[in-house]
Amino acid sequence: MPFHQTSNSSPNFSRLLRGVTEVFPDQPNSENPDENLAQRLAKTDRPLRVKLGIDPTGADIHLGHSIPVRKLRAFQDAGHTAVLIIGDFTARIGDPTGKSEARCQLTAEDVAQNAKTYLDQVRSILDFDTPGRLEIRYNSEWLSPLDLTKILELLSTMTVGQMLAKEGFDRRLENGTPIYLHEFLYPLMQGYDSVAVEADVELGGTDQKFNLAVGRDLQRHFGIRPQFGMLTPILIGLDGVQKMSKSLGNYVGLSEHPSLMYQKLQRVPDSLVGQYFELLTDLPLDELPTDPRERQQFLAFDIVQQCYGKEAAIQAQQAAVTIGQGEATQADAVPEFSLLKVQFPAKLFYIVSASGLCGSSNEARRKIQENGVRLDGEKVSDVNLSFESATDLDGKVLQVGKNKFVRLVI
């Protein structure tokens, strides 16, 4: 497919900058004396290589994670090459950014399984089909073969003082919390990804500026033209206070059932609806409904449609309307299963079978072994997982596959 240049006055360029917090460097400098990113985009004679690295440290992606992925899609639509790096090597270290202590190191098997689910979930966002628009790379390809000589070279590009300036390290040092030497390697290895793929632009959240800047420094060290960094905001969760996080329960997962997704999104606080429209949709911001309730519903419909298609969004909306009119109970949109029908303690596979999500206990066990069962969005991998009482499960959503789910109630 031929490359079409993108002028800095085009709709595509406006979409690239929509919701962006910062592009750096934003002015011509000694490395690029006659251009900034807008000028580079306007005059380049080739598709830019736009990098986004994701570490599969968990099984699921929520809407907050999707923001830089959506920006990557905007670059694809503008004719550029998305370079999606699966950090199968760096995930085993774990990004220390913002962490009060060292992350638990994952096994290669954990990372491989998480990577598969990540790719499944971003398929609803990225263009996987147009030739030349997407490269999927695994950073073990170039990080695993590094020998001690190369690692020493990487370490020599930064001082301890520079590393301690990284968000989180300074607080941990001040609090006497251990900082392990392997954690210092993380930003260097993530930065070396930019060298390996020769990135022109790297995307990341505002908390990733240090890591993106390290990528620029390493490209300069290895004689490669330094990339531009493009930072996107951190999404505030449904509680309206803290950043979206599964551990805080204020999230909307990309793999959640359409009805659950719709119900969550129509409760986005009024103060955040505008930001959600800007960061999670391509809808014209000056053409949105003015009524707060309509805005929430419009937002919920659009995001569900993006993930599951128009028909699923219509069904989710109809179910929510029926509940809102008092013509049905929550069970019409989210079927309920009474835990009073189960004798506790009970194995989860038995509950899956008893709820009707599977035809037998054997089938339920097999689904768990195939990673096809989720409890409140979390994938279940232990076929012998057991619960002592119904109160441990009350209110949680049990799901098999993409379309079979129940809410567990007492």
GROMACS .gro file of C-alpha atoms in nm:
model
  410
    1MET     CA    1   0.000   0.000   0.000
    2PRO     CA    2   0.148   0.339  -0.097
    3PHE     CA    3   0.223   0.587   0.178
    4HIS     CA    4   0.014   0.904   0.182
    5GLN     CA    5   0.172   1.199   0.355
    6THR     CA    6  -0.017   1.352   0.646
    7SER     CA    7  -0.023   1.731   0.653
    8ASN     CA    8  -0.035   1.891   0.996
    9SER     CA    9  -0.367   2.052   0.910
   10SER     CA   10  -0.541   1.729   0.813
   11PRO     CA   11  -0.817   1.554   1.013
   12ASN     CA   12  -0.575   1.263   1.065
   13PHE     CA   13  -0.324   1.491   1.237
   14SER     CA   14  -0.597   1.631   1.462
   15ARG     CA   15  -0.690   1.276   1.557
   16LEU     CA   16  -0.327   1.197   1.637
   17LEU     CA   17  -0.315   1.484   1.886
   18ARG     CA   18  -0.660   1.429   2.035
   19GLY     CA   19  -0.630   1.387   2.410
   20VAL     CA   20  -0.248   1.392   2.402
   21THR     CA   21  -0.088   1.538   2.715
   22GLU     CA   22   0.259   1.599   2.577
   23VAL     CA   23   0.478   1.544   2.272
   24PHE     CA   24   0.850   1.572   2.335
   25PRO     CA   25   1.068   1.726   2.215
   26ASP     CA   26   0.811   1.980   2.100
   27GLN     CA   27   1.052   2.230   1.949
   28PRO     CA   28   1.339   2.199   1.698
   29ASN     CA   29   1.666   2.112   1.869
   30SER     CA   30   2.024   2.020   1.789
   31GLU     CA   31   1.920   1.669   1.684
   32ASN     CA   32   1.632   1.793   1.468
   33PRO     CA   33   1.719   2.156   1.394
   34ASP     CA   34   1.438   2.213   1.146
   35GLU     CA   35   1.145   2.010   1.271
   36ASN     CA   36   0.910   1.900   1.542
   37LEU     CA   37   0.676   1.599   1.518
   38ALA     CA   38   0.415   1.790   1.316
   39GLN     CA   39   0.679   1.889   1.062
   40ARG     CA   40   0.820   1.536   1.052
   41LEU     CA   41   0.474   1.398   0.980
   42ALA     CA   42   0.411   1.658   0.711
   43LYS     CA   43   0.730   1.604   0.513
   44THR     CA   44   0.826   1.241   0.567
   45ASP     CA   45   0.844   1.027   0.254
   46ARG     CA   46   0.788   0.700   0.442
   47PRO     CA   47   0.557   0.562   0.708
   48LEU     CA   48   0.685   0.639   1.055
   49ARG     CA   49   0.749   0.347   1.288
   50VAL     CA   50   0.531   0.406   1.593
   51LYS     CA   51   0.611   0.192   1.895
   52LEU     CA   52   0.393   0.083   2.182
   53GLY     CA   53   0.526  -0.164   2.435
   54ILE     CA   54   0.292  -0.365   2.655
   55ASP     CA   55   0.410  -0.598   2.929
   56PRO     CA   56   0.169  -0.890   2.974
   57THR     CA   57   0.189  -0.891   3.353
   58GLY     CA   58  -0.181  -0.980   3.384
   59ALA     CA   59  -0.449  -1.151   3.180
   60ASP     CA   60  -0.678  -0.861   3.101
   61ILE     CA   61  -0.681  -0.511   2.958
   62HIS     CA   62  -0.916  -0.238   3.079
   63LEU     CA   63  -1.020   0.087   2.912
   64GLY     CA   64  -0.734   0.277   3.072
   65HIS     CA   65  -0.484   0.045   2.902
   66SER     CA   66  -0.664   0.092   2.571
   67ILE     CA   67  -0.589   0.466   2.538
   68PRO     CA   68  -0.237   0.434   2.389
   69VAL     CA   69  -0.358   0.134   2.185
   70ARG     CA   70  -0.626   0.358   2.032
   71LYS     CA   71  -0.360   0.618   1.959
   72LEU     CA   72  -0.158   0.348   1.784
   73ARG     CA   73  -0.463   0.277   1.569
   74ALA     CA   74  -0.486   0.648   1.481
   75PHE     CA   75  -0.130   0.631   1.349
   76GLN     CA   76  -0.220   0.321   1.149
   77ASP     CA   77  -0.514   0.501   0.993
   78ALA     CA   78  -0.285   0.792   0.905
   79GLY     CA   79  -0.071   0.551   0.703
   80HIS     CA   80   0.205   0.474   0.952
   81THR     CA   81   0.337   0.142   1.083
   82ALA     CA   82   0.232   0.034   1.431
   83VAL     CA   83   0.505  -0.161   1.609
   84LEU     CA   84   0.338  -0.342   1.898
   85ILE     CA   85   0.603  -0.485   2.127
   86ILE     CA   86   0.496  -0.763   2.359
   87GLY     CA   87   0.734  -0.739   2.652
   88ASP     CA   88   0.765  -1.110   2.711
   89PHE     CA   89   1.118  -1.054   2.846
   90THR     CA   90   1.065  -0.727   3.037
   91ALA     CA   91   0.740  -0.857   3.190
   92ARG     CA   92   0.947  -1.107   3.383
   93ILE     CA   93   1.118  -0.812   3.555
   94GLY     CA   94   0.813  -0.587   3.582
   95ASP     CA   95   0.801  -0.212   3.536
   96PRO     CA   96   0.888  -0.054   3.874
   97THR     CA   97   0.721   0.277   3.780
   98GLY     CA   98   0.502   0.399   4.064
   99LYS     CA   99   0.547   0.081   4.266
  100SER     CA  100   0.618   0.094   4.638
  101GLU     CA  101   0.801  -0.237   4.628
  102ALA     CA  102   0.951  -0.481   4.379
  103ARG     CA  103   0.709  -0.674   4.160
  104CYS     CA  104   0.682  -1.050   4.185
  105GLN     CA  105   0.866  -1.204   3.892
  106LEU     CA  106   0.648  -1.405   3.652
  107THR     CA  107   0.732  -1.733   3.486
  108ALA     CA  108   0.776  -1.760   3.109
  109GLU     CA  109   0.457  -1.969   3.096
  110ASP     CA  110   0.254  -1.700   3.277
  111VAL     CA  111   0.380  -1.433   3.040
  112ALA     CA  112   0.310  -1.640   2.728
  113GLN     CA  113  -0.050  -1.704   2.832
  114ASN     CA  114  -0.108  -1.341   2.925
  115ALA     CA  115   0.039  -1.226   2.594
  116LYS     CA  116  -0.210  -1.438   2.403
  117THR     CA  117  -0.507  -1.287   2.585
  118TYR     CA  118  -0.367  -0.933   2.538
  119LEU     CA  119  -0.351  -0.982   2.162
  120ASP     CA  120  -0.703  -1.125   2.155
  121GLN     CA  121  -0.834  -0.816   2.332
  122VAL     CA  122  -0.658  -0.550   2.121
  123ARG     CA  123  -0.793  -0.703   1.799
  124SER     CA  124  -1.107  -0.494   1.844
  125ILE     CA  125  -0.890  -0.178   1.833
  126LEU     CA  126  -0.594  -0.232   1.598
  127ASP     CA  127  -0.587  -0.300   1.225
  128PHE     CA  128  -0.452  -0.654   1.201
  129ASP     CA  129  -0.546  -0.698   0.834
  130THR     CA  130  -0.398  -0.419   0.621
  131PRO     CA  131  -0.051  -0.522   0.496
  132GLY     CA  132   0.231  -0.310   0.633
  133ARG     CA  133   0.024  -0.149   0.908
  134LEU     CA  134   0.119  -0.371   1.203
  135GLU     CA  135   0.430  -0.543   1.331
  136ILE     CA  136   0.397  -0.760   1.640
  137ARG     CA  137   0.735  -0.814   1.802
  138TYR     CA  138   0.843  -0.991   2.120
  139ASN     CA  139   1.135  -0.826   2.298
  140SER     CA  140   1.285  -1.159   2.402
  141GLU     CA  141   1.396  -1.166   2.036
  142TRP     CA  142   1.673  -0.914   2.108
  143LEU     CA  143   1.695  -0.910   2.488
  144SER     CA  144   1.745  -1.282   2.548
  145PRO     CA  145   2.065  -1.299   2.340
  146LEU     CA  146   2.231  -1.002   2.517
  147ASP     CA  147   2.568  -1.097   2.662
  148LEU     CA  148   2.736  -0.939   2.962
  149THR     CA  149   2.936  -0.705   2.740
  150LYS     CA  150   2.623  -0.556   2.589
  151ILE     CA  151   2.450  -0.536   2.929
  152LEU     CA  152   2.751  -0.346   3.068
  153GLU     CA  153   2.729  -0.108   2.773
  154LEU     CA  154   2.362  -0.043   2.851
  155LEU     CA  155   2.437   0.014   3.218
  156SER     CA  156   2.712   0.261   3.129
  157THR     CA  157   2.464   0.495   2.962
  158MET     CA  158   2.301   0.598   3.292
  159THR     CA  159   2.417   0.703   3.636
  160VAL     CA  160   2.273   0.586   3.965
  161GLY     CA  161   2.160   0.943   4.026
  162GLN     CA  162   1.964   0.948   3.700
  163MET     CA  163   1.803   0.615   3.781
  164LEU     CA  164   1.702   0.727   4.131
  165ALA     CA  165   1.520   1.021   3.973
  166LYS     CA  166   1.272   0.774   3.828
  167GLU     CA  167   0.927   0.793   3.980
  168GLY     CA  168   0.899   0.557   4.274
  169PHE     CA  169   1.269   0.485   4.322
  170ASP     CA  170   1.325   0.810   4.512
  171ARG     CA  171   1.035   0.738   4.748
  172ARG     CA  172   1.146   0.381   4.806
  173LEU     CA  173   1.498   0.496   4.885
  174GLU     CA  174   1.363   0.758   5.125
  175ASN     CA  175   1.137   0.502   5.296
  176GLY     CA  176   1.409   0.241   5.323
  177THR     CA  177   1.223   0.001   5.090
  178PRO     CA  178   1.465  -0.224   4.901
  179ILE     CA  179   1.546  -0.142   4.538
  180TYR     CA  180   1.689  -0.442   4.357
  181LEU     CA  181   1.954  -0.408   4.088
  182HIS     CA  182   1.749  -0.600   3.830
  183GLU     CA  183   1.487  -0.322   3.855
  184PHE     CA  184   1.745  -0.072   3.728
  185LEU     CA  185   1.767  -0.281   3.413
  186TYR     CA  186   1.399  -0.243   3.330
  187PRO     CA  187   1.402   0.110   3.180
  188LEU     CA  188   1.725   0.029   2.995
  189MET     CA  189   1.580  -0.284   2.840
  190GLN     CA  190   1.253  -0.110   2.756
  191GLY     CA  191   1.457   0.169   2.599
  192TYR     CA  192   1.666  -0.080   2.405
  193ASP     CA  193   1.340  -0.194   2.241
  194SER     CA  194   1.336   0.144   2.064
  195VAL     CA  195   1.687   0.077   1.935
  196ALA     CA  196   1.594  -0.272   1.812
  197VAL     CA  197   1.287  -0.161   1.616
  198GLU     CA  198   1.425   0.182   1.516
  199ALA     CA  199   1.118   0.363   1.646
  200ASP     CA  200   1.036   0.712   1.519
  201VAL     CA  201   0.765   0.770   1.779
  202GLU     CA  202   0.692   0.595   2.107
  203LEU     CA  203   0.356   0.606   2.284
  204GLY     CA  204   0.294   0.575   2.656
  205GLY     CA  205   0.100   0.708   2.953
  206THR     CA  206   0.220   1.015   3.138
  207ASP     CA  207   0.378   0.785   3.397
  208GLN     CA  208   0.606   0.644   3.126
  209LYS     CA  209   0.796   0.963   3.033
  210PHE     CA  210   1.115   0.848   3.202
  211ASN     CA  211   1.114   0.518   3.010
  212LEU     CA  212   1.043   0.689   2.676
  213ALA     CA  213   1.324   0.936   2.739
  214VAL     CA  214   1.563   0.648   2.809
  215GLY     CA  215   1.470   0.509   2.467
  216ARG     CA  216   1.573   0.839   2.309
  217ASP     CA  217   1.904   0.837   2.498
  218LEU     CA  218   1.986   0.481   2.391
  219GLN     CA  219   1.897   0.548   2.028
  220ARG     CA  220   2.135   0.844   2.036
  221HIS     CA  221   2.404   0.624   2.196
  222PHE     CA  222   2.370   0.363   1.920
  223GLY     CA  223   2.368   0.617   1.638
  224ILE     CA  224   1.995   0.610   1.562
  225ARG     CA  225   1.783   0.922   1.516
  226PRO     CA  226   1.604   0.972   1.851
  227GLN     CA  227   1.233   0.905   1.863
  228PHE     CA  228   0.959   1.146   1.960
  229GLY     CA  229   0.765   1.065   2.276
  230MET     CA  230   0.387   1.102   2.283
  231LEU     CA  231   0.219   1.083   2.623
  232THR     CA  232  -0.147   1.012   2.690
  233PRO     CA  233  -0.339   1.072   3.016
  234ILE     CA  234  -0.398   0.816   3.288
  235LEU     CA  235  -0.771   0.736   3.291
  236ILE     CA  236  -0.959   0.801   3.615
  237GLY     CA  237  -1.176   0.505   3.712
  238LEU     CA  238  -1.550   0.479   3.769
  239ASP     CA  239  -1.512   0.597   4.129
  240GLY     CA  240  -1.413   0.938   3.991
  241VAL     CA  241  -1.111   0.957   4.221
  242GLN     CA  242  -0.832   0.709   4.151
  243LYS     CA  243  -0.683   0.582   3.826
  244MET     CA  244  -0.865   0.290   3.667
  245SER     CA  245  -0.743  -0.034   3.822
  246LYS     CA  246  -0.872  -0.387   3.857
  247SER     CA  247  -0.744  -0.405   4.212
  248LEU     CA  248  -0.956  -0.101   4.303
  249GLY     CA  249  -1.265  -0.239   4.132
  250ASN     CA  250  -1.323   0.088   3.941
  251TYR     CA  251  -1.250  -0.052   3.595
  252VAL     CA  252  -1.422  -0.154   3.273
  253GLY     CA  253  -1.253  -0.454   3.112
  254LEU     CA  254  -1.230  -0.498   2.735
  255SER     CA  255  -1.329  -0.863   2.771
  256GLU     CA  256  -1.634  -0.800   2.990
  257HIS     CA  257  -1.975  -0.900   2.863
  258PRO     CA  258  -2.142  -0.618   2.660
  259SER     CA  259  -2.426  -0.581   2.912
  260LEU     CA  260  -2.186  -0.549   3.205
  261MET     CA  261  -1.973  -0.303   3.010
  262TYR     CA  262  -2.275  -0.092   2.919
  263GLN     CA  263  -2.409  -0.086   3.274
  264LYS     CA  264  -2.074   0.027   3.412
  265LEU     CA  265  -2.023   0.298   3.150
  266GLN     CA  266  -2.363   0.454   3.195
  267ARG     CA  267  -2.257   0.525   3.553
  268VAL     CA  268  -1.943   0.722   3.463
  269PRO     CA  269  -1.940   1.034   3.684
  270ASP     CA  270  -2.061   1.347   3.505
  271SER     CA  271  -1.727   1.516   3.569
  272LEU     CA  272  -1.544   1.245   3.372
  273VAL     CA  273  -1.778   1.186   3.078
  274GLY     CA  274  -1.607   1.450   2.863
  275GLN     CA  275  -1.265   1.296   2.922
  276TYR     CA  276  -1.396   0.948   2.843
  277PHE     CA  277  -1.542   1.075   2.513
  278GLU     CA  278  -1.214   1.244   2.424
  279LEU     CA  279  -0.986   0.953   2.510
  280LEU     CA  280  -1.202   0.649   2.428
  281THR     CA  281  -1.401   0.755   2.121
  282ASP     CA  282  -1.358   0.937   1.790
  283LEU     CA  283  -1.691   1.118   1.819
  284PRO     CA  284  -1.693   1.495   1.753
  285LEU     CA  285  -1.685   1.658   2.094
  286ASP     CA  286  -1.899   1.952   1.982
  287GLU     CA  287  -2.185   1.727   1.869
  288LEU     CA  288  -2.249   1.534   2.187
  289PRO     CA  289  -2.581   1.534   2.376
  290THR     CA  290  -2.614   1.806   2.638
  291ASP     CA  291  -2.830   1.610   2.881
  292PRO     CA  292  -2.598   1.434   3.132
  293ARG     CA  293  -2.793   1.107   3.127
  294GLU     CA  294  -2.802   1.097   2.748
  295ARG     CA  295  -2.428   1.163   2.737
  296GLN     CA  296  -2.359   0.864   2.962
  297GLN     CA  297  -2.580   0.638   2.750
  298PHE     CA  298  -2.425   0.766   2.427
  299LEU     CA  299  -2.079   0.694   2.568
  300ALA     CA  300  -2.174   0.345   2.683
  301PHE     CA  301  -2.327   0.259   2.345
  302ASP     CA  302  -2.026   0.380   2.145
  303ILE     CA  303  -1.766   0.194   2.350
  304VAL     CA  304  -1.964  -0.132   2.354
  305GLN     CA  305  -2.010  -0.096   1.979
  306GLN     CA  306  -1.634  -0.056   1.933
  307CYS     CA  307  -1.563  -0.375   2.125
  308TYR     CA  308  -1.852  -0.600   2.020
  309GLY     CA  309  -2.035  -0.444   1.725
  310LYS     CA  310  -2.359  -0.251   1.680
  311GLU     CA  311  -2.596  -0.541   1.744
  312ALA     CA  312  -2.440  -0.622   2.081
  313ALA     CA  313  -2.454  -0.253   2.176
  314ILE     CA  314  -2.823  -0.235   2.085
  315GLN     CA  315  -2.901  -0.542   2.296
  316ALA     CA  316  -2.705  -0.406   2.591
  317GLN     CA  317  -2.883  -0.073   2.563
  318GLN     CA  318  -3.226  -0.235   2.542
  319ALA     CA  319  -3.157  -0.444   2.851
  320ALA     CA  320  -3.047  -0.135   3.044
  321VAL     CA  321  -3.355   0.060   2.932
  322THR     CA  322  -3.584  -0.222   3.041
  323ILE     CA  323  -3.428  -0.222   3.386
  324GLY     CA  324  -3.445   0.156   3.408
  325GLN     CA  325  -3.817   0.154   3.331
  326GLY     CA  326  -3.877  -0.090   3.614
  327GLU     CA  327  -4.011  -0.353   3.376
  328ALA     CA  328  -3.746  -0.608   3.465
  329THR     CA  329  -3.495  -0.692   3.729
  330GLN     CA  330  -3.119  -0.686   3.704
  331ALA     CA  331  -3.138  -1.054   3.613
  332ASP     CA  332  -3.275  -0.970   3.267
  333ALA     CA  333  -2.945  -0.809   3.176
  334VAL     CA  334  -2.722  -1.007   3.407
  335PRO     CA  335  -2.878  -1.346   3.484
  336GLU     CA  336  -2.853  -1.442   3.849
  337PHE     CA  337  -2.778  -1.776   4.010
  338SER     CA  338  -2.866  -1.835   4.373
  339LEU     CA  339  -2.580  -1.975   4.577
  340LEU     CA  340  -2.838  -2.118   4.816
  341LYS     CA  341  -2.863  -2.406   4.569
  342VAL     CA  342  -2.502  -2.501   4.645
  343GLN     CA  343  -2.375  -2.679   4.954
  344PHE     CA  344  -2.056  -2.519   5.084
  345PRO     CA  345  -1.763  -2.561   5.095
  346ALA     CA  346  -1.777  -2.608   4.717
  347LYS     CA  347  -1.538  -2.634   4.426
  348LEU     CA  348  -1.577  -2.364   4.163
  349PHE     CA  349  -1.614  -2.617   3.881
  350TYR     CA  350  -1.920  -2.755   4.058
  351ILE     CA  351  -2.071  -2.406   4.085
  352VAL     CA  352  -2.005  -2.349   3.715
  353SER     CA  353  -2.194  -2.669   3.638
  354ALA     CA  354  -2.477  -2.606   3.885
  355SER     CA  355  -2.534  -2.256   3.745
  356GLY     CA  356  -2.598  -2.401   3.398
  357LEU     CA  357  -2.298  -2.234   3.236
  358CYS     CA  358  -2.166  -2.583   3.159
  359GLY     CA  359  -2.357  -2.904   3.106
  360SER     CA  360  -2.155  -3.109   3.355
  361SER     CA  361  -1.881  -3.088   3.613
  362ASN     CA  362  -1.640  -3.252   3.369
  363GLU     CA  363  -1.711  -2.987   3.111
  364ALA     CA  364  -1.663  -2.716   3.374
  365ARG     CA  365  -1.328  -2.863   3.476
  366ARG     CA  366  -1.220  -2.872   3.113
  367LYS     CA  367  -1.323  -2.509   3.059
  368ILE     CA  368  -1.115  -2.404   3.360
  369GLN     CA  369  -0.816  -2.600   3.228
  370GLU     CA  370  -0.860  -2.424   2.891
  371ASN     CA  371  -0.861  -2.081   3.064
  372GLY     CA  372  -1.222  -2.028   2.958
  373VAL     CA  373  -1.368  -1.940   3.300
  374ARG     CA  374  -1.356  -1.597   3.467
  375LEU     CA  375  -1.465  -1.485   3.811
  376ASP     CA  376  -1.530  -1.111   3.831
  377GLY     CA  377  -1.317  -1.068   3.520
  378GLU     CA  378  -1.022  -1.265   3.656
  379LYS     CA  379  -0.927  -1.577   3.466
  380VAL     CA  380  -0.943  -1.892   3.681
  381SER     CA  381  -0.662  -2.142   3.625
  382ASP     CA  382  -0.688  -2.362   3.936
  383VAL     CA  383  -0.930  -2.644   3.861
  384ASN     CA  384  -0.946  -2.725   4.234
  385LEU     CA  385  -1.032  -2.373   4.349
  386SER     CA  386  -1.272  -2.402   4.642
  387PHE     CA  387  -1.480  -2.159   4.850
  388GLU     CA  388  -1.576  -2.202   5.213
  389SER     CA  389  -1.901  -2.006   5.208
  390ALA     CA  390  -2.148  -1.836   4.975
  391THR     CA  391  -2.055  -1.495   5.114
  392ASP     CA  392  -1.714  -1.529   4.945
  393LEU     CA  393  -1.888  -1.521   4.607
  394ASP     CA  394  -2.194  -1.303   4.665
  395GLY     CA  395  -2.231  -1.039   4.393
  396LYS     CA  396  -1.951  -1.172   4.173
  397VAL     CA  397  -1.994  -1.245   3.802
  398LEU     CA  398  -1.911  -1.595   3.680
  399GLN     CA  399  -1.840  -1.619   3.309
  400VAL     CA  400  -1.767  -1.902   3.064
  401GLY     CA  401  -1.639  -1.797   2.722
  402LYS     CA  402  -1.752  -1.460   2.590
  403ASN     CA  403  -2.128  -1.490   2.602
  404LYS     CA  404  -2.230  -1.706   2.900
  405PHE     CA  405  -2.239  -1.542   3.241
  406VAL     CA  406  -2.434  -1.516   3.567
  407ARG     CA  407  -2.419  -1.302   3.875
  408LEU     CA  408  -2.381  -1.510   4.191
  409VAL     CA  409  -2.616  -1.405   4.469
  410ILE     CA  410  -2.724  -1.532   4.808
   0.00000   0.00000   0.00000
